[in-house]
mmCIF file of C-alpha atoms in Angstrom:
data_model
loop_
_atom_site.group_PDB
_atom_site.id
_atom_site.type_symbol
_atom_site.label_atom_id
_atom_site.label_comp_id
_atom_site.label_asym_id
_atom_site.label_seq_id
_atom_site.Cartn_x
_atom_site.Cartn_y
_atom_site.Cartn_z
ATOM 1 C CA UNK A 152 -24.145 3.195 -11.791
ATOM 2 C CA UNK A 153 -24.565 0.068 -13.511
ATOM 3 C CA UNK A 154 -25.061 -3.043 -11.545
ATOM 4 C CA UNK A 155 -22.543 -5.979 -11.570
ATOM 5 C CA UNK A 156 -24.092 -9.339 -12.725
ATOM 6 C CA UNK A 157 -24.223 -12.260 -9.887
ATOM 7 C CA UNK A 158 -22.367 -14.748 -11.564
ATOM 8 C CA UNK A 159 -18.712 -16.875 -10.620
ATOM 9 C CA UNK A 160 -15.807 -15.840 -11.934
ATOM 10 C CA UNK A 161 -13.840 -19.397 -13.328
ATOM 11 C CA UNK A 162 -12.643 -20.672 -10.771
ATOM 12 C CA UNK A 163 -14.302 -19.198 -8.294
ATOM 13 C CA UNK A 164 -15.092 -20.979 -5.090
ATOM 14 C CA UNK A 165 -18.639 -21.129 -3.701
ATOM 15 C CA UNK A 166 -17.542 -21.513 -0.146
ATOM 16 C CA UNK A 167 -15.567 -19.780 2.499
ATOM 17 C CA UNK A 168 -12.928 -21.026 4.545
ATOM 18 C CA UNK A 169 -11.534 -19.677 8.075
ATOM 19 C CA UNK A 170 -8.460 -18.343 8.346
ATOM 20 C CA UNK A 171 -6.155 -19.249 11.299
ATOM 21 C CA UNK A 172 -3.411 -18.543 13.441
ATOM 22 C CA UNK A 173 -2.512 -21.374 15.926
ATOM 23 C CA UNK A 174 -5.519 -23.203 15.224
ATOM 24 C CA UNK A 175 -7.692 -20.466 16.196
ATOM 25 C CA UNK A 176 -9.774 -18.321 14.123
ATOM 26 C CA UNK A 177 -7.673 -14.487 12.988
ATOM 27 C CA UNK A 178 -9.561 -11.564 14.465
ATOM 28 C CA UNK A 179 -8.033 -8.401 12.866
ATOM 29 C CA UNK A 180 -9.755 -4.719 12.822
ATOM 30 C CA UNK A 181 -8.593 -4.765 9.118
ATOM 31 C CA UNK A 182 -8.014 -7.512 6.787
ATOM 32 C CA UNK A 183 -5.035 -9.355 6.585
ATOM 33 C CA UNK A 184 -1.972 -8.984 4.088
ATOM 34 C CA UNK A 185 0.011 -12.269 3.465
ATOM 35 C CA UNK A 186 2.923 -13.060 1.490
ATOM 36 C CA UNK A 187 4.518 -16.379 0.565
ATOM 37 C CA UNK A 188 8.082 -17.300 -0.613
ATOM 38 C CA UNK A 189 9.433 -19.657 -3.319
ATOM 39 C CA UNK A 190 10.472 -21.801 -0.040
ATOM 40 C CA UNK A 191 6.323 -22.099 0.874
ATOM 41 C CA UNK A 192 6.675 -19.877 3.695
ATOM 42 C CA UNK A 193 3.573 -17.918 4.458
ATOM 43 C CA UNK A 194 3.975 -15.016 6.808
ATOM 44 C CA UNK A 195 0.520 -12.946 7.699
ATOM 45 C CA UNK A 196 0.119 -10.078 9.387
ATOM 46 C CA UNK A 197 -2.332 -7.762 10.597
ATOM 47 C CA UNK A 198 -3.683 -4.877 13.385
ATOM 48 C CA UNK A 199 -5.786 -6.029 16.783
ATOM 49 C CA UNK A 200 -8.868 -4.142 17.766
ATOM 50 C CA UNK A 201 -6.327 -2.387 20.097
ATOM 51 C CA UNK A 202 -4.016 -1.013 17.306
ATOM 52 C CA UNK A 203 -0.994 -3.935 17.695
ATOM 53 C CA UNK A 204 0.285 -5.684 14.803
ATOM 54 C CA UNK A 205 0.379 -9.210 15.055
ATOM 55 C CA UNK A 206 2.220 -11.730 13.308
ATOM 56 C CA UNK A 207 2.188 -15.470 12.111
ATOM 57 C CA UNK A 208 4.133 -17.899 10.488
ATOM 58 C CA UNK A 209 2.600 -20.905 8.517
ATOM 59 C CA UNK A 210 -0.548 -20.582 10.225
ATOM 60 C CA UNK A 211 1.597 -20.779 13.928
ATOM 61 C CA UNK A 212 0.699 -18.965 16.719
ATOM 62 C CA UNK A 213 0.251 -15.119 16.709
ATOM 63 C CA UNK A 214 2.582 -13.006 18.283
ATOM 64 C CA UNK A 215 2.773 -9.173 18.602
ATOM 65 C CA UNK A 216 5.278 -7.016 16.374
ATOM 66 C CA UNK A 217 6.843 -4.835 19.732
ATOM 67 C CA UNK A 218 7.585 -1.479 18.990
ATOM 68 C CA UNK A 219 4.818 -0.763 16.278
ATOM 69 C CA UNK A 220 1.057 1.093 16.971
ATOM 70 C CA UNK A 221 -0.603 1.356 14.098
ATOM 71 C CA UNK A 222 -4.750 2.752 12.926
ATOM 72 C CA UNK A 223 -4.472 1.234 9.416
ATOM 73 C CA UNK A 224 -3.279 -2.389 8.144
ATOM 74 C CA UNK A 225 0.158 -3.567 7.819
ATOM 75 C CA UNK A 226 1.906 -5.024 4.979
ATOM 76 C CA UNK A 227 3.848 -7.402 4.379
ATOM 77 C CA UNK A 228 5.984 -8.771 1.072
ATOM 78 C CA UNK A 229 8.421 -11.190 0.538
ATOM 79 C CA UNK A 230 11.766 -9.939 -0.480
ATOM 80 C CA UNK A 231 14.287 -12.781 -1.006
ATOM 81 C CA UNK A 232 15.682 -16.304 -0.867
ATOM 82 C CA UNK A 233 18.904 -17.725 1.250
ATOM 83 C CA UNK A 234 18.757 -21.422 1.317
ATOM 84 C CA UNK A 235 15.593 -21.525 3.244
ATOM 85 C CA UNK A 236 15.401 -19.271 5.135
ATOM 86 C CA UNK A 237 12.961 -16.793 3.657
ATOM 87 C CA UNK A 238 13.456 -12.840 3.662
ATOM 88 C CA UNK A 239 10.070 -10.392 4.249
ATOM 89 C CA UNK A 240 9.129 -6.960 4.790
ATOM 90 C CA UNK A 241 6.392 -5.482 7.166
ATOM 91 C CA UNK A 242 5.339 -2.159 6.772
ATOM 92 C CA UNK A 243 2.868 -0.066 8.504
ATOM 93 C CA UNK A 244 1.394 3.548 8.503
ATOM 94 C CA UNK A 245 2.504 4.966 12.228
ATOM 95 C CA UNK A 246 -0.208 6.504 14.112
ATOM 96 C CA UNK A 247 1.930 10.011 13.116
ATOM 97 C CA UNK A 248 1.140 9.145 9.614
ATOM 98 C CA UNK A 249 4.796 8.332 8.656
ATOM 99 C CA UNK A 250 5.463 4.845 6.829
ATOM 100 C CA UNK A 251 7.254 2.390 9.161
ATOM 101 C CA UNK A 252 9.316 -1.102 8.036
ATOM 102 C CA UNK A 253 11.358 -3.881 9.272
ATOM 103 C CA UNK A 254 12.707 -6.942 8.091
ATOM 104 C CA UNK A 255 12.247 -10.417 9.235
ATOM 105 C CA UNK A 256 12.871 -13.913 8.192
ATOM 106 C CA UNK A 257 11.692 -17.414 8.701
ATOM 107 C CA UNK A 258 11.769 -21.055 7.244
ATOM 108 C CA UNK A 259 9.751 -23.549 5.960
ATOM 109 C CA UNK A 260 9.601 -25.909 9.016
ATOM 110 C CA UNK A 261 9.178 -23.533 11.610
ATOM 111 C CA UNK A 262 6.145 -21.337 12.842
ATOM 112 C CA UNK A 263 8.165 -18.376 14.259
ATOM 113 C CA UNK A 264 9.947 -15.765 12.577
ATOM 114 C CA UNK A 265 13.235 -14.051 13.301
ATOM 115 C CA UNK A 266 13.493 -10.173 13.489
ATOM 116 C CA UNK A 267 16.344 -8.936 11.538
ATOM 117 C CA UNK A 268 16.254 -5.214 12.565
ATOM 118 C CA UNK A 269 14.404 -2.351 14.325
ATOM 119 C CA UNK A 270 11.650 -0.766 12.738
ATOM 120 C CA UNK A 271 13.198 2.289 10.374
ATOM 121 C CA UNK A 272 11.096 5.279 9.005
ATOM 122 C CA UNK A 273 10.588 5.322 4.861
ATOM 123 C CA UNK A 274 12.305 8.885 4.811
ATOM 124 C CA UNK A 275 12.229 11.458 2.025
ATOM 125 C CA UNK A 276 8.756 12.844 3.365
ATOM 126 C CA UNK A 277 6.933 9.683 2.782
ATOM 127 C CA UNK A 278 3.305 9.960 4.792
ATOM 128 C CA UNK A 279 -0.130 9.673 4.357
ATOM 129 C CA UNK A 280 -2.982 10.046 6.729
ATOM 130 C CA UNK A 281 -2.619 7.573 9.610
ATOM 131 C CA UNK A 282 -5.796 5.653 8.819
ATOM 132 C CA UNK A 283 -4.500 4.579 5.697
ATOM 133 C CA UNK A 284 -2.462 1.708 4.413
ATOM 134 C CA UNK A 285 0.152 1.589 2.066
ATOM 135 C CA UNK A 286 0.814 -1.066 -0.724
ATOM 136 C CA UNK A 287 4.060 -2.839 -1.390
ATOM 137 C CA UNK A 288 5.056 -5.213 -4.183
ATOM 138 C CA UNK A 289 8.400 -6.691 -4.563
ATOM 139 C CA UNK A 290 10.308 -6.368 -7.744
ATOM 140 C CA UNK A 291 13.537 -8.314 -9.249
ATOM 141 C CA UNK A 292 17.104 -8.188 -7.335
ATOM 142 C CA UNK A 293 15.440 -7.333 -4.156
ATOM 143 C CA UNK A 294 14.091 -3.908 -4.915
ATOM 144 C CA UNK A 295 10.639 -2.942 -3.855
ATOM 145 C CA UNK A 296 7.640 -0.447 -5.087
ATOM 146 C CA UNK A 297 5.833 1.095 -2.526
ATOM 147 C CA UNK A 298 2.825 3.538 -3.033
ATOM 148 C CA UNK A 299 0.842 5.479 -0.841
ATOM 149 C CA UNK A 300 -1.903 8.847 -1.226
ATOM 150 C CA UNK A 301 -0.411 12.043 0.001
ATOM 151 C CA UNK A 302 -0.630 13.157 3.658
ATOM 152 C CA UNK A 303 -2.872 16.079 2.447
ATOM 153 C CA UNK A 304 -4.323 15.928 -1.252
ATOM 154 C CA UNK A 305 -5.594 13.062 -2.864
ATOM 155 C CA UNK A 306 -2.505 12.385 -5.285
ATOM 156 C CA UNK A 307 -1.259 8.994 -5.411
ATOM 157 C CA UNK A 308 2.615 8.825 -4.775
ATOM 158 C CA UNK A 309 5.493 6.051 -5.274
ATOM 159 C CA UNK A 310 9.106 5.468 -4.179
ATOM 160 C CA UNK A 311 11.357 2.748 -5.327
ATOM 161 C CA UNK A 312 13.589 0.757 -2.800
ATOM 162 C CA UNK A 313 16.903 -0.587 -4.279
ATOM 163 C CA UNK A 314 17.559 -2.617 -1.168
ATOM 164 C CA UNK A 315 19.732 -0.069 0.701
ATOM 165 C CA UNK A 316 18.572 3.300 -0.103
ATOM 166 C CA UNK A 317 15.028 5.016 -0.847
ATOM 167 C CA UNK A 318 14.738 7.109 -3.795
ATOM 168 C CA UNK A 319 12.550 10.345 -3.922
ATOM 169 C CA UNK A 320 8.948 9.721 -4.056
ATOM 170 C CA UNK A 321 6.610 10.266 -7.403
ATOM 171 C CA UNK A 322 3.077 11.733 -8.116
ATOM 172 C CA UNK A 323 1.817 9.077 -10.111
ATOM 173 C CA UNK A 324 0.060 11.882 -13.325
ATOM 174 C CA UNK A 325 -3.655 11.592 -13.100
ATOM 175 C CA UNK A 326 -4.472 9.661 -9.837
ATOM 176 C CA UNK A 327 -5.682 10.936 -7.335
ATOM 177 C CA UNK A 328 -8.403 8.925 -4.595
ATOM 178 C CA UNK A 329 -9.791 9.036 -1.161
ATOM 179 C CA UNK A 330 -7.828 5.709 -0.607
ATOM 180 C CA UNK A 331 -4.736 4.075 -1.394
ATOM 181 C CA UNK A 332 -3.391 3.070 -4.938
ATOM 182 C CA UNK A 333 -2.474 -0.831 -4.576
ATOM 183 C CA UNK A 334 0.158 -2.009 -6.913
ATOM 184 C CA UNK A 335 0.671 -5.406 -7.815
ATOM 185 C CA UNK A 336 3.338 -7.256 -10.273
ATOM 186 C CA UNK A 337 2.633 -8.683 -13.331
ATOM 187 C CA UNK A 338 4.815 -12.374 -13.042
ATOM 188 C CA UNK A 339 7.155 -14.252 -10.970
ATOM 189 C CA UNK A 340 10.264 -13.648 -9.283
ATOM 190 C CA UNK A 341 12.999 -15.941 -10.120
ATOM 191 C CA UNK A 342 15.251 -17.100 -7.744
ATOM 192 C CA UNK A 343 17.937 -15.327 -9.589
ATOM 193 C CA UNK A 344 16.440 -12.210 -9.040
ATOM 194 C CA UNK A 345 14.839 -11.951 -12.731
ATOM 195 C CA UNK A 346 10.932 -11.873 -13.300
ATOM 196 C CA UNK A 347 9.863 -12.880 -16.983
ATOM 197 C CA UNK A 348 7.133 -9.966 -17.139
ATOM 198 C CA UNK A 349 8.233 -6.695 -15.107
ATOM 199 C CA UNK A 350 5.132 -5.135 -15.278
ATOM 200 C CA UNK A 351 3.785 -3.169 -12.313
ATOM 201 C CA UNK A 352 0.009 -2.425 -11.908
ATOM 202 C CA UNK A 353 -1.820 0.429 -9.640
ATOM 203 C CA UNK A 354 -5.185 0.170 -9.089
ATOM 204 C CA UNK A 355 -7.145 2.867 -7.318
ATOM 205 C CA UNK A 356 -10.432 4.432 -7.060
ATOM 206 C CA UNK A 357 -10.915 7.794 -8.526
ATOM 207 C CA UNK A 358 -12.889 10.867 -6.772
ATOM 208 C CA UNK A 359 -15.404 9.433 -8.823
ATOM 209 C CA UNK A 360 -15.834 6.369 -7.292
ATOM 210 C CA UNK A 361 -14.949 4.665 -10.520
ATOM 211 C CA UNK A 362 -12.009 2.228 -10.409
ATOM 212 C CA UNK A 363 -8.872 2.728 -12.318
ATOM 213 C CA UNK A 364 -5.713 0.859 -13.525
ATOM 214 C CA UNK A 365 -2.468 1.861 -14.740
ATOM 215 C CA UNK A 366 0.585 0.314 -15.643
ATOM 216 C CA UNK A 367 4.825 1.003 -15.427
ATOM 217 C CA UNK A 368 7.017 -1.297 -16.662
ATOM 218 C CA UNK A 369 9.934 -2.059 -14.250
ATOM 219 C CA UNK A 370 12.925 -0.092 -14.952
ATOM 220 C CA UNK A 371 11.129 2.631 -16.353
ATOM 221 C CA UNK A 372 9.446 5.738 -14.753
ATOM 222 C CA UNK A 373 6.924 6.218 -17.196
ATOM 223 C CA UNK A 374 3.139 5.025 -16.422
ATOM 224 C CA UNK A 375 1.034 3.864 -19.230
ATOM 225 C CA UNK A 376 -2.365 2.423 -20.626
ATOM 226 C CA UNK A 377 -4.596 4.307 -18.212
ATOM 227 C CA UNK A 378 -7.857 2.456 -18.150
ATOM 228 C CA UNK A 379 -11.435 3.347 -16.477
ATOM 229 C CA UNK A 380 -13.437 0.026 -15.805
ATOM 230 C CA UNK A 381 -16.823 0.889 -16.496
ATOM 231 C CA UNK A 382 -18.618 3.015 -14.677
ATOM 232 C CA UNK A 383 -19.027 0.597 -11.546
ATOM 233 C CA UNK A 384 -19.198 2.802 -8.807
ATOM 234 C CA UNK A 385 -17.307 1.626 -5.180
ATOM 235 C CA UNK A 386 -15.242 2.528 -2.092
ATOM 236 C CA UNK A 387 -12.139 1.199 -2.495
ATOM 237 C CA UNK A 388 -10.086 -0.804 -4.961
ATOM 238 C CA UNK A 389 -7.944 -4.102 -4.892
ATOM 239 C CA UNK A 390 -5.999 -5.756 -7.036
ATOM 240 C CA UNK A 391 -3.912 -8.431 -7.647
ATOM 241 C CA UNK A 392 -1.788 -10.377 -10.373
ATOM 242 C CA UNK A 393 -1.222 -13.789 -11.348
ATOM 243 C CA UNK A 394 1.977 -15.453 -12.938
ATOM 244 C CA UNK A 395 -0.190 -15.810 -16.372
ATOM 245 C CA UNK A 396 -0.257 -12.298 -17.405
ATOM 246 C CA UNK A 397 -3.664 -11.844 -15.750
ATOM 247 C CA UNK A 398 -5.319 -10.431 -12.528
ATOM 248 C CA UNK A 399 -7.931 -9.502 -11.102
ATOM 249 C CA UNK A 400 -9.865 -6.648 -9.791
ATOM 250 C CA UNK A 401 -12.179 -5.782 -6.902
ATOM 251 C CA UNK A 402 -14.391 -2.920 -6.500
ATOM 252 C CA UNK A 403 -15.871 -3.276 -2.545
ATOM 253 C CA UNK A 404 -19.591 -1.036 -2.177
ATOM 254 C CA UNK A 405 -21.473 -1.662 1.227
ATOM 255 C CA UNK A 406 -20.087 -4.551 2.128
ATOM 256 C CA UNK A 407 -19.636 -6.439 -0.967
ATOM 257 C CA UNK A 408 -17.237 -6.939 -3.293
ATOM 258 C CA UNK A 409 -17.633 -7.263 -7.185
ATOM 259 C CA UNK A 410 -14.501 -9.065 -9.100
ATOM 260 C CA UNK A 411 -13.849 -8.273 -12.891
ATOM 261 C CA UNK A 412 -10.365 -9.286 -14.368
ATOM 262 C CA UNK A 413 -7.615 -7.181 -16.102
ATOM 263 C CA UNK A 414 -4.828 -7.868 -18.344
ATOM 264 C CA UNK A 415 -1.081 -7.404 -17.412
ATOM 265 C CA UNK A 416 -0.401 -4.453 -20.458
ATOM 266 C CA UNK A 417 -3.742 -3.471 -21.017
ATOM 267 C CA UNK A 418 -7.620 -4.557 -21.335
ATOM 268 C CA UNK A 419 -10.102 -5.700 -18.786
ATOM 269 C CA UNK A 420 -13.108 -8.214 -19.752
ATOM 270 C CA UNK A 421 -15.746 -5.526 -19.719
ATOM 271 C CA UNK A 422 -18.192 -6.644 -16.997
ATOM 272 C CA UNK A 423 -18.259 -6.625 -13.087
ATOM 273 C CA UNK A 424 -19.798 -9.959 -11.302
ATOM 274 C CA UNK A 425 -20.301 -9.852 -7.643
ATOM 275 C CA UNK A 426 -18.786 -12.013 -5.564
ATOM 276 C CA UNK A 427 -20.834 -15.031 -5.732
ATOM 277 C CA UNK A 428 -22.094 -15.828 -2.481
ATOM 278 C CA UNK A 429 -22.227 -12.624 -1.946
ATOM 279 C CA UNK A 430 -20.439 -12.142 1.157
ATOM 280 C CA UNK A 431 -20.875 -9.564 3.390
ATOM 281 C CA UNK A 432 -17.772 -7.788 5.003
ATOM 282 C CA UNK A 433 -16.020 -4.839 6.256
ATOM 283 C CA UNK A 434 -12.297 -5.218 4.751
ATOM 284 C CA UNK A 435 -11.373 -7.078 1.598
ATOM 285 C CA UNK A 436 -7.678 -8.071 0.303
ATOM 286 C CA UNK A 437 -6.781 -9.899 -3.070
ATOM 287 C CA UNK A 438 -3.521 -11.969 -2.955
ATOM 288 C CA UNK A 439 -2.385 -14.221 -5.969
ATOM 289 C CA UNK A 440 -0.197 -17.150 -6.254
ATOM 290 C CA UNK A 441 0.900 -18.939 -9.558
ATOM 291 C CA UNK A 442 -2.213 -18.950 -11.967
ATOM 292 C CA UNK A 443 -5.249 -18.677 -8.637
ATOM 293 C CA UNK A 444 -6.293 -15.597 -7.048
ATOM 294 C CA UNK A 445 -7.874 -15.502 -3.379
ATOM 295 C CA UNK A 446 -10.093 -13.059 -1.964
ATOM 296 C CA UNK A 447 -9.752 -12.585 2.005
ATOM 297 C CA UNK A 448 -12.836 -10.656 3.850
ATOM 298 C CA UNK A 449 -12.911 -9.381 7.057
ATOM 299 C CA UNK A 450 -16.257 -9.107 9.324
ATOM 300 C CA UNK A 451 -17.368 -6.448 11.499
ATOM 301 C CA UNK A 452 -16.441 -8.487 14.606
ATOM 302 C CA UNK A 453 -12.446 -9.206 12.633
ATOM 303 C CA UNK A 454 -13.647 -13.134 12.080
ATOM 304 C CA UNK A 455 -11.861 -13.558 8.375
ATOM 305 C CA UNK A 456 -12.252 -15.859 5.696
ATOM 306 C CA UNK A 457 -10.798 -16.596 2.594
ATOM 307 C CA UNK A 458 -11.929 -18.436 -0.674
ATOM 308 C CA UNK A 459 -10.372 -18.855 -4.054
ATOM 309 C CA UNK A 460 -11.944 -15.810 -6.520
ATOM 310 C CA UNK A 461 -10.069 -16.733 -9.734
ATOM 311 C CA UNK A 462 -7.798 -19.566 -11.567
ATOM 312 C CA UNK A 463 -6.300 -18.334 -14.354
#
């Protein structure tokens, strides 16, 4: 395999910071998954050492999900806007291996959030072995994109929510991993529902360890501009895009990650740099807001941390 330089990506933070729930440190047997509205509400989730999910609300107190056991990290994605109060999914893999959601909502000046329903099955089949997450982006008018690998072959599948109903669930042609495919949008939602680049991105890594990208563009089923970056080898793959058209990529391999950023249609920069300080962790996440992208790392013990990896 070739090696990936030690070098910062622009922007790229030399320092880590802790992240917190109530003004204590998050301890999480995963990483975490965050999501934050156009109202600034940030709503985190993610699974104890004794399979609950918890949740928080602008950095408030944790508080357990009831109703939910889960052996693989939960999602969660913002959906919509009402004044502000701020709309969000959470999913999670049940310990059965069937895909699990719920709604809930929250506000900008409060550090609790309001469930909106019970926890409802993703039907038409959707599973996927119970240690693995899925990967959830949301897309204009409320609609979301979900992907997850099959329950028993390595094909990556999708299914599109409309906001009411699920459709059937896709083979995405050519991928096919150990791991989950994570998708990731190319642009901002509007608060009229409209996104100026609809461009969804799946990232996985191949049988071959290699990582991969592929592209759709929102309101078509068609998946283009399949790319190989390099021949990096790694465990899993994460990805995530900011509202310039560009993203970026991570490629973890014991315990480190290495960073290389992609295009929104198609190209990468041609070189893999390891996260500078490099960091040694169990779990890694990639979450991107405006033109920045932030990596989050999880030790052995759960402690996480999270530092700015890219500004765009």
């Amino acid at each position: 395999m070739n090696s990936p330089a030690y070098a910062s990506q622009p922007g790229e933070s030399s320092s880590w910071q802790f992240e917190t729930a109530g003004g204590s440190r998050i301890q999480s047997a995963d990483s975490i998954s965050e999501s934050r509205s156009q109202a600034n509400v940030l709503v985190q989730v993610w699974r104890t050492f004794n399979n609950a999910i918890m949740i928080s609300v602008n950095h408030g107190p944790a508080t357990e999900m009831p109703g939910a056991t889960t052996y693989a990290e939960p999602q969660v994605v913002f959906s919509s806007q009402n004044g502000p109060t701020s709309l969000f999914w959470v999913f999670h893999t049940g310990t059965n291996g069937y895909v699990f959601y719920t709604p809930v909502s929250a506000t900008p000046n409060s550090q609790t959030y309001t469930p909106q329903g019970l926890w409802n099955q993703v039907p038409n089949g959707v599973a996927t072995p119970n240690e693995l997450r899925v990967s959830v982006i949301p897309l204009p008018r409320q609609n979301l994109f979900l992907s997850f690998r099959g329950a028993s072959s390595n094909e990556i599948w999708t299914i599109f929510f409309d906001g009411s109903r699920w459709a059937n669930p896709t083979i995405v042609p050519g991928a096919r991993s150990p791991r989950t495919g994570m998708v990731a949008i190319g642009g901002e939602i509007g608060l009229g529902g409209d996104s100026f680049r609809n461009v969804i991105i799946l990232a996985w890594t191949g049988t071959d360890r290699r990582a991969n990208v592929i592209r759709q563009t929102y309101g078509q089923s068609t998946w283009r501009n399949h790319e190989i970056l390099g021949d990096m080898l790694g465990d899993d793959t994460i990805v995530a895009m900011s509202g310039t058209g560009r993203g970026q990529i991570g490629l973890s391999h014991n315990n480190r990650v290495s960073l290389a950023t992609i295009n929104e249609d198609s190209g990468w920069d041609g070189t893999w740099s390891q996260e500078s300080t490099a960091h040694v962790a169990y779990h890694f996440n990639l979450f991107a807001y405006a033109a920045a992208v932030y990596l989050v790392t999880a030790y052995g013990n759960g402690y996480v941390d999270w530092k700015q990896s890219r500004q765009f």
